[in-house]
Short mmCIF file of C-alpha atoms in Angstrom, two decimals:
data_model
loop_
_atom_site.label_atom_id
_atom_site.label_comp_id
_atom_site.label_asym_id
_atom_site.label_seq_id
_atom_site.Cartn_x
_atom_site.Cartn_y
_atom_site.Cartn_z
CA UNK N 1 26.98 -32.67 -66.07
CA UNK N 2 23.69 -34.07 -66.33
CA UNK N 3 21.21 -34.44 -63.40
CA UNK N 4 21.92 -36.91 -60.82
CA UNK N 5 19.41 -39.72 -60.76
CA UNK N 6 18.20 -41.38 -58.05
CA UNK N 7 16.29 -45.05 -57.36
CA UNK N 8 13.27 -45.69 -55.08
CA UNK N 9 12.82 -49.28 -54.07
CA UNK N 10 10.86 -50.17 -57.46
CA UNK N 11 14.01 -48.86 -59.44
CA UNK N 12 12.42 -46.09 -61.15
CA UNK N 13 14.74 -43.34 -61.28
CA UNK N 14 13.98 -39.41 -60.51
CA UNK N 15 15.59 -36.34 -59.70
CA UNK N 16 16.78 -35.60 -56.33
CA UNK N 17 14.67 -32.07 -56.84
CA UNK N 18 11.70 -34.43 -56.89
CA UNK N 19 12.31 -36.20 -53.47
CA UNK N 20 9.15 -35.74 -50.98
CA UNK N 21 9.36 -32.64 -49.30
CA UNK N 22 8.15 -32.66 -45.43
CA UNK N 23 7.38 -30.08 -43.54
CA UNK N 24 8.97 -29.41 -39.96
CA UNK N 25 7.32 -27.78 -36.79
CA UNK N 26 8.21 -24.37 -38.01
CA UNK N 27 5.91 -25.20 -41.69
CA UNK N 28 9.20 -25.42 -43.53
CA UNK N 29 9.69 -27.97 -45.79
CA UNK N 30 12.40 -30.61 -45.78
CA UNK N 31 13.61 -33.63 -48.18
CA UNK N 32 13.22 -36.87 -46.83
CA UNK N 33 16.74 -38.00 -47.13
CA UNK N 34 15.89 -41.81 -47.45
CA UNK N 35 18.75 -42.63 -44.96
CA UNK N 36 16.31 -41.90 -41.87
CA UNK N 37 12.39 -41.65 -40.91
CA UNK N 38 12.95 -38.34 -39.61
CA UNK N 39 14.86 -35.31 -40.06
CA UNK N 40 15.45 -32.04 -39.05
CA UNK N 41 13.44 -30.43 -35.51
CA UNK N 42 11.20 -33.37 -35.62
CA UNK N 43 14.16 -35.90 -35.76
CA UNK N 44 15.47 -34.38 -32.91
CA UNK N 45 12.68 -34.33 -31.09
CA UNK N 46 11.49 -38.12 -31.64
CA UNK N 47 15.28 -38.98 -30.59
CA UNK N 48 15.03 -37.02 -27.28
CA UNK N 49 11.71 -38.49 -27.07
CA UNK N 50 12.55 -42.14 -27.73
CA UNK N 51 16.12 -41.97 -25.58
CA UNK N 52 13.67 -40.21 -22.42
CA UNK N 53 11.45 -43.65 -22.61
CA UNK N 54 14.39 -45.59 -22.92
CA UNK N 55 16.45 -43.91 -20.26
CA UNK N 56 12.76 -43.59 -17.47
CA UNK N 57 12.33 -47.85 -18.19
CA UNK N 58 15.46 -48.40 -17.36
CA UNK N 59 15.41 -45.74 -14.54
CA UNK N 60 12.38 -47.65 -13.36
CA UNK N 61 14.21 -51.13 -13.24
CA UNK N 62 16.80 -49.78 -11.68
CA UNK N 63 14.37 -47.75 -8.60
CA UNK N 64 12.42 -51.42 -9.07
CA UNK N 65 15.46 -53.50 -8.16
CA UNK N 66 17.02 -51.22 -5.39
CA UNK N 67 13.68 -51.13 -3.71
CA UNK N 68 13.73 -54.97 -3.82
CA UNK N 69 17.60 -54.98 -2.11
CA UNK N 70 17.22 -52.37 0.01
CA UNK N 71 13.69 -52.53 1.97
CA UNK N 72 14.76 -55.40 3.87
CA UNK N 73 17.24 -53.38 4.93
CA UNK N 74 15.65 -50.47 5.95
CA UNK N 75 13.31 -52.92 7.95
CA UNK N 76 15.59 -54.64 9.04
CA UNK N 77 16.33 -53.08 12.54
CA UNK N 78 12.53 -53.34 13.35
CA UNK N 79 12.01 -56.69 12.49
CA UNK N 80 14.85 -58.19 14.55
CA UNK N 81 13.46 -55.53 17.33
CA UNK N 82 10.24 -57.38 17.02
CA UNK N 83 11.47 -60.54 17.37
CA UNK N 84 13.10 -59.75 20.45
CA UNK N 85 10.58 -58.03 21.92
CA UNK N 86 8.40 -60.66 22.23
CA UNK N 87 10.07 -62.50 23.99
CA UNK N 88 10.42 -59.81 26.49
CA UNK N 89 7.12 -59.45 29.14
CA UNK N 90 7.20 -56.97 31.90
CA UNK N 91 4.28 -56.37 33.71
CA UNK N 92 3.68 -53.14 35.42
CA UNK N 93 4.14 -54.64 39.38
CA UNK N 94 2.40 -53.93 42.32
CA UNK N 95 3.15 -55.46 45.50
CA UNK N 96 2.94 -59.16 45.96
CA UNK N 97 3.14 -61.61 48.52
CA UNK N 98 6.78 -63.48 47.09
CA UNK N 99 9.39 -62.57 44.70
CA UNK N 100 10.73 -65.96 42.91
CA UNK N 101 14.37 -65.84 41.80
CA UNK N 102 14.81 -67.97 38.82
CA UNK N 103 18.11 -69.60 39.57
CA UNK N 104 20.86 -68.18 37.43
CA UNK N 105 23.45 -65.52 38.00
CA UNK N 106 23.83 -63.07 40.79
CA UNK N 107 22.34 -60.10 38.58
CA UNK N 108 19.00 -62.01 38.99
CA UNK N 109 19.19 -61.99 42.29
CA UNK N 110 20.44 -58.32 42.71
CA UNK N 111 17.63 -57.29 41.03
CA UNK N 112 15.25 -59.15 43.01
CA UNK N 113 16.35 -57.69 46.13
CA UNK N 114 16.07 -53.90 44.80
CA UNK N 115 12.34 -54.87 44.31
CA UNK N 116 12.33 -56.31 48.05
CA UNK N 117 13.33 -52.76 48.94
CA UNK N 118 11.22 -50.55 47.03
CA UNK N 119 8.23 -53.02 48.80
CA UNK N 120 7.02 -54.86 46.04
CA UNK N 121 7.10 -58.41 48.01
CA UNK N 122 6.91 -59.00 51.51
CA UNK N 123 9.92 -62.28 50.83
CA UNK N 124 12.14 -63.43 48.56
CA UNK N 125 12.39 -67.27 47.37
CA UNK N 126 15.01 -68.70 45.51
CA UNK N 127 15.28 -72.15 43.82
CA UNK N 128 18.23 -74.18 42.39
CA UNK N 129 19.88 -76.90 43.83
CA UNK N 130 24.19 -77.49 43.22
CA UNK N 131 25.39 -75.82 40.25
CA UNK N 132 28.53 -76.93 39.05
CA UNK N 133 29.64 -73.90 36.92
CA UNK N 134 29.66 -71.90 39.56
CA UNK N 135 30.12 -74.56 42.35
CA UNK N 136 27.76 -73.60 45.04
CA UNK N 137 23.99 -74.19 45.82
CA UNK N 138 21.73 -71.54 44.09
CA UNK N 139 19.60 -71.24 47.04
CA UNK N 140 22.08 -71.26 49.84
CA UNK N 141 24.04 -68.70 47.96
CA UNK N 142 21.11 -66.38 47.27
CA UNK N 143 20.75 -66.26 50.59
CA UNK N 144 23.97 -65.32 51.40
CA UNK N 145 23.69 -62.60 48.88
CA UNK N 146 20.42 -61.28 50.13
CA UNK N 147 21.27 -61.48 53.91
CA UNK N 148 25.17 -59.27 52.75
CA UNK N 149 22.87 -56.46 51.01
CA UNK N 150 20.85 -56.02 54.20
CA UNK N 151 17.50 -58.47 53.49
CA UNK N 152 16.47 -60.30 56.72
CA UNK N 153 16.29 -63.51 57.43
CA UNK N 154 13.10 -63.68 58.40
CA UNK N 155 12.32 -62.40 54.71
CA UNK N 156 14.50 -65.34 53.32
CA UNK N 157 12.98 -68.81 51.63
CA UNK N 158 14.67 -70.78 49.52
CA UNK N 159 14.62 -74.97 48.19
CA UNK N 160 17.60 -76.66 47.54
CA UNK N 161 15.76 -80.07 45.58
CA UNK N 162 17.86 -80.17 42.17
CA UNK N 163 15.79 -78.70 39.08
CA UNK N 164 16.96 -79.54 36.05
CA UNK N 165 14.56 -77.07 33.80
CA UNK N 166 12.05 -73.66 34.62
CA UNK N 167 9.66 -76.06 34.34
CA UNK N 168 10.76 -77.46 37.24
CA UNK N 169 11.27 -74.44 38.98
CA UNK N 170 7.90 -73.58 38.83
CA UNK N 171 6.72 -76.83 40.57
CA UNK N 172 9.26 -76.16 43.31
CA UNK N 173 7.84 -73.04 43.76
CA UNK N 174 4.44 -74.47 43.92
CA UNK N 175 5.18 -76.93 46.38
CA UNK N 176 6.96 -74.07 48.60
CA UNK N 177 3.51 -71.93 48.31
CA UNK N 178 1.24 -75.45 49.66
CA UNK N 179 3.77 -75.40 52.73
CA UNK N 180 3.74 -71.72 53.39
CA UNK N 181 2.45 -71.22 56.83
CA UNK N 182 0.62 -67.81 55.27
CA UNK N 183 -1.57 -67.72 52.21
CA UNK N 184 0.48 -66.75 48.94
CA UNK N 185 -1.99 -65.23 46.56
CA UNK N 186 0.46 -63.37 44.60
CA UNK N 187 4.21 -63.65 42.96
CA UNK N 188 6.56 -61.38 40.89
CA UNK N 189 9.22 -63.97 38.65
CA UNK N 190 12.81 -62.53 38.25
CA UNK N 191 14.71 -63.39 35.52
CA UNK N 192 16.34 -62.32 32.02
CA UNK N 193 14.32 -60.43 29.45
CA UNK N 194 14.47 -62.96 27.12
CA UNK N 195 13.05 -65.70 29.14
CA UNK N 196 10.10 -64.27 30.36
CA UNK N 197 7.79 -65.47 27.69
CA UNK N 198 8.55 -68.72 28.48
CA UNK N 199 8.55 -68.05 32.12
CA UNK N 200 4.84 -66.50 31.94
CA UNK N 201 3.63 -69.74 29.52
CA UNK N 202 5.48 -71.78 32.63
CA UNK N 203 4.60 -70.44 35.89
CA UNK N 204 0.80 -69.39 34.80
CA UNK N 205 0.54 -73.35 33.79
CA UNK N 206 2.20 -74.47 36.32
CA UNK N 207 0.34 -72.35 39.54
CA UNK N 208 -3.05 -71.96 37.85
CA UNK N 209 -5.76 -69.83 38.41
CA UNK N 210 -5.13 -69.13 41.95
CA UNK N 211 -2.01 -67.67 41.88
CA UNK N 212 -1.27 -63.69 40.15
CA UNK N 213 2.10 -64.14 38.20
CA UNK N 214 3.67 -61.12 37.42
CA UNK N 215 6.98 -60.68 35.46
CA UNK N 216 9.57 -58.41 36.30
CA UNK N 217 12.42 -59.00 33.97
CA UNK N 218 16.15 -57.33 34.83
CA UNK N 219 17.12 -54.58 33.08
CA UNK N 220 19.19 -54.90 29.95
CA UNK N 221 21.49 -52.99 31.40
CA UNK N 222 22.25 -54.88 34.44
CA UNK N 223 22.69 -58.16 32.49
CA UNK N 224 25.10 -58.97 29.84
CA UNK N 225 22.93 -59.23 27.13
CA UNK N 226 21.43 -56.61 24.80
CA UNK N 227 18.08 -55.37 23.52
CA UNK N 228 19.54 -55.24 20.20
CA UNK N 229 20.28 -58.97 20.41
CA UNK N 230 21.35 -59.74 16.70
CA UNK N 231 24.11 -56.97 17.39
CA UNK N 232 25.87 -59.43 20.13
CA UNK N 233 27.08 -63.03 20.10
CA UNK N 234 25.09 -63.81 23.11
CA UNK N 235 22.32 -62.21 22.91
CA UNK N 236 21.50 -63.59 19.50
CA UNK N 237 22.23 -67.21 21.03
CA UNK N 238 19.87 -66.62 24.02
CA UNK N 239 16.97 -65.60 21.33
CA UNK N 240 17.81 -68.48 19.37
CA UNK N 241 17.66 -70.78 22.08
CA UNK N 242 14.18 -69.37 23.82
CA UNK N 243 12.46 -69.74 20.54
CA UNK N 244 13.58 -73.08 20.45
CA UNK N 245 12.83 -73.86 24.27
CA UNK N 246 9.50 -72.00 23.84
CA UNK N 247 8.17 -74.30 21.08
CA UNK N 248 9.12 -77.15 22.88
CA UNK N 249 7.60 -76.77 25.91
CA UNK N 250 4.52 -75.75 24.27
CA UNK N 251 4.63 -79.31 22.35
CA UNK N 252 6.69 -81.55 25.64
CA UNK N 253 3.37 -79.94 28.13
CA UNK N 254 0.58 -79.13 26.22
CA UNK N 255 0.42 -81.24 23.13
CA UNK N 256 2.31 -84.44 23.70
CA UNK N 257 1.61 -87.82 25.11
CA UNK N 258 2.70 -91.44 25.41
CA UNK N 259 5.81 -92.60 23.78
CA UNK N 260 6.36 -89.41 22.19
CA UNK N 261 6.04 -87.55 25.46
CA UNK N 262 8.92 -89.93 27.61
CA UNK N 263 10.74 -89.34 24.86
CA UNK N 264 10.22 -85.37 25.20
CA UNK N 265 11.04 -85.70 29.18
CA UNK N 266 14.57 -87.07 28.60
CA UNK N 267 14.98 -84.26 26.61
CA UNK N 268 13.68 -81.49 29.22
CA UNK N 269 16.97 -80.12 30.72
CA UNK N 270 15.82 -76.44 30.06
#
């Protein structure tokens, strides 16, 4: 049988012994088959080498996308810690002349009274006129509250006018300090961690220069709510609602006027 013939791509025929001979990584020589680039070691090697790329680009898309799920979550937690937190202010109290109840529920008050005992105010006030939830008088029940876990009397204030919003609260407490027969320099404000930013913008607008506002919030663990707000039903609707309350009162008393601020005041309930 004669020798086979092959074609290159001009159709000129020639042996198969005549094929291009390349050598490998060892210096041995090998026909180029014509079905692939490579053969042999060096084949092998440019497929590892071109399957590696492929494999590390797609590897890096993949690390590329999971980074772009999964760092929100793994900042999550602080973030929403953050948010809460600043709505949180607790200053670090020393004794003052009045501790201020925000009206609210009895935990406020409790707390308030602990601080009357471990001498950080010389009296406790309380605001809040006829609450219908719990159908009573804030102050008048306060009182009753106070006087049960051993306060005295004589250490007992409190205003019964209607307020409809901490706002004011603050100007009832403010009119109670003008009428005090001794000079009130200095008062701690009681009321839930959350509120206290709003509180502190309040009160410090509302009793000026003169008077040293400190906040003392309650402790998360003597109130319903939790630190880790987004966690409860609650607590994420009591940060919802400050941030809310905050930005309007910033707007309804610092920024507004005329029509637009009448409008704003039939809106204050908060």
């Amino acid at each position: 049988m004669g020798c086979v013939k092959s074609k290159n791509s001009a159709g000129f025929g020639f042996d198969a012994a005549d094929q291009p001979r390349w050598p490998d990584h060892t210096g041995k020589a090998y026909r180029n088959s014509g079905k692939c680039r490579y053969g042999g070691a060096m084949g092998f090697h440019v497929m590892i080498k071109k399957h590696l790329f492929l494999t590390n680009r797609w590897m890096r898309v993949f690390v590329g996308l999971a980074l772009v799920c999964f760092l929100p979550a793994l900042f999550h937690e602080k973030w929403m810690m953050f948010i809460g937190d600043f709505l949180i202010v607790e200053d670090d109290l020393k004794p003052a002349d009045v501790i201020h109840v925000i009206a609210g529920d009895d935990y406020r008050t409790d707390y308030a009274i602990q601080l009357y005992k471990q001498g950080y105010g010389n009296g406790l006030f309380y605001t809040g006129g006829w609450c219908i939830f719990h159908n009573y008088y804030h102050g008048a029940h306060a009182q009753e509250v106070s006087l049960a876990q051993g306060v005295p009397s004589v250490a007992i204030a409190f205003d019964e006018a209607t307020v409809t919003s901490t706002y004011s609260e603050a100007e009832r407490l403010k009119e109670w300090i003008s009428n005090s027969p001794t000079p009130v320099r200095s008062v701690i404000v009681v009321s839930d961690p959350f509120h206290m930013r709003r509180a502190q913008w309040t009160y410090r607008r509302v009793l000026g220069d003169g008077i040293e506002v400190q906040m003392a919030p309650v402790p998360f663990e003597q109130t319903p709510f939790q630190r880790d707000w987004w966690k409860d039903p609650g607590s994420r609707r009591y940060v919802r609602d400050e941030y809310q309350k905050y930005l309007y009162y910033v707007v309804r008393y610092q920024f507004s006027r005329g029509k637009f601020q009448e409008w704003l005041i039939s809106l204050d309930r908060e």
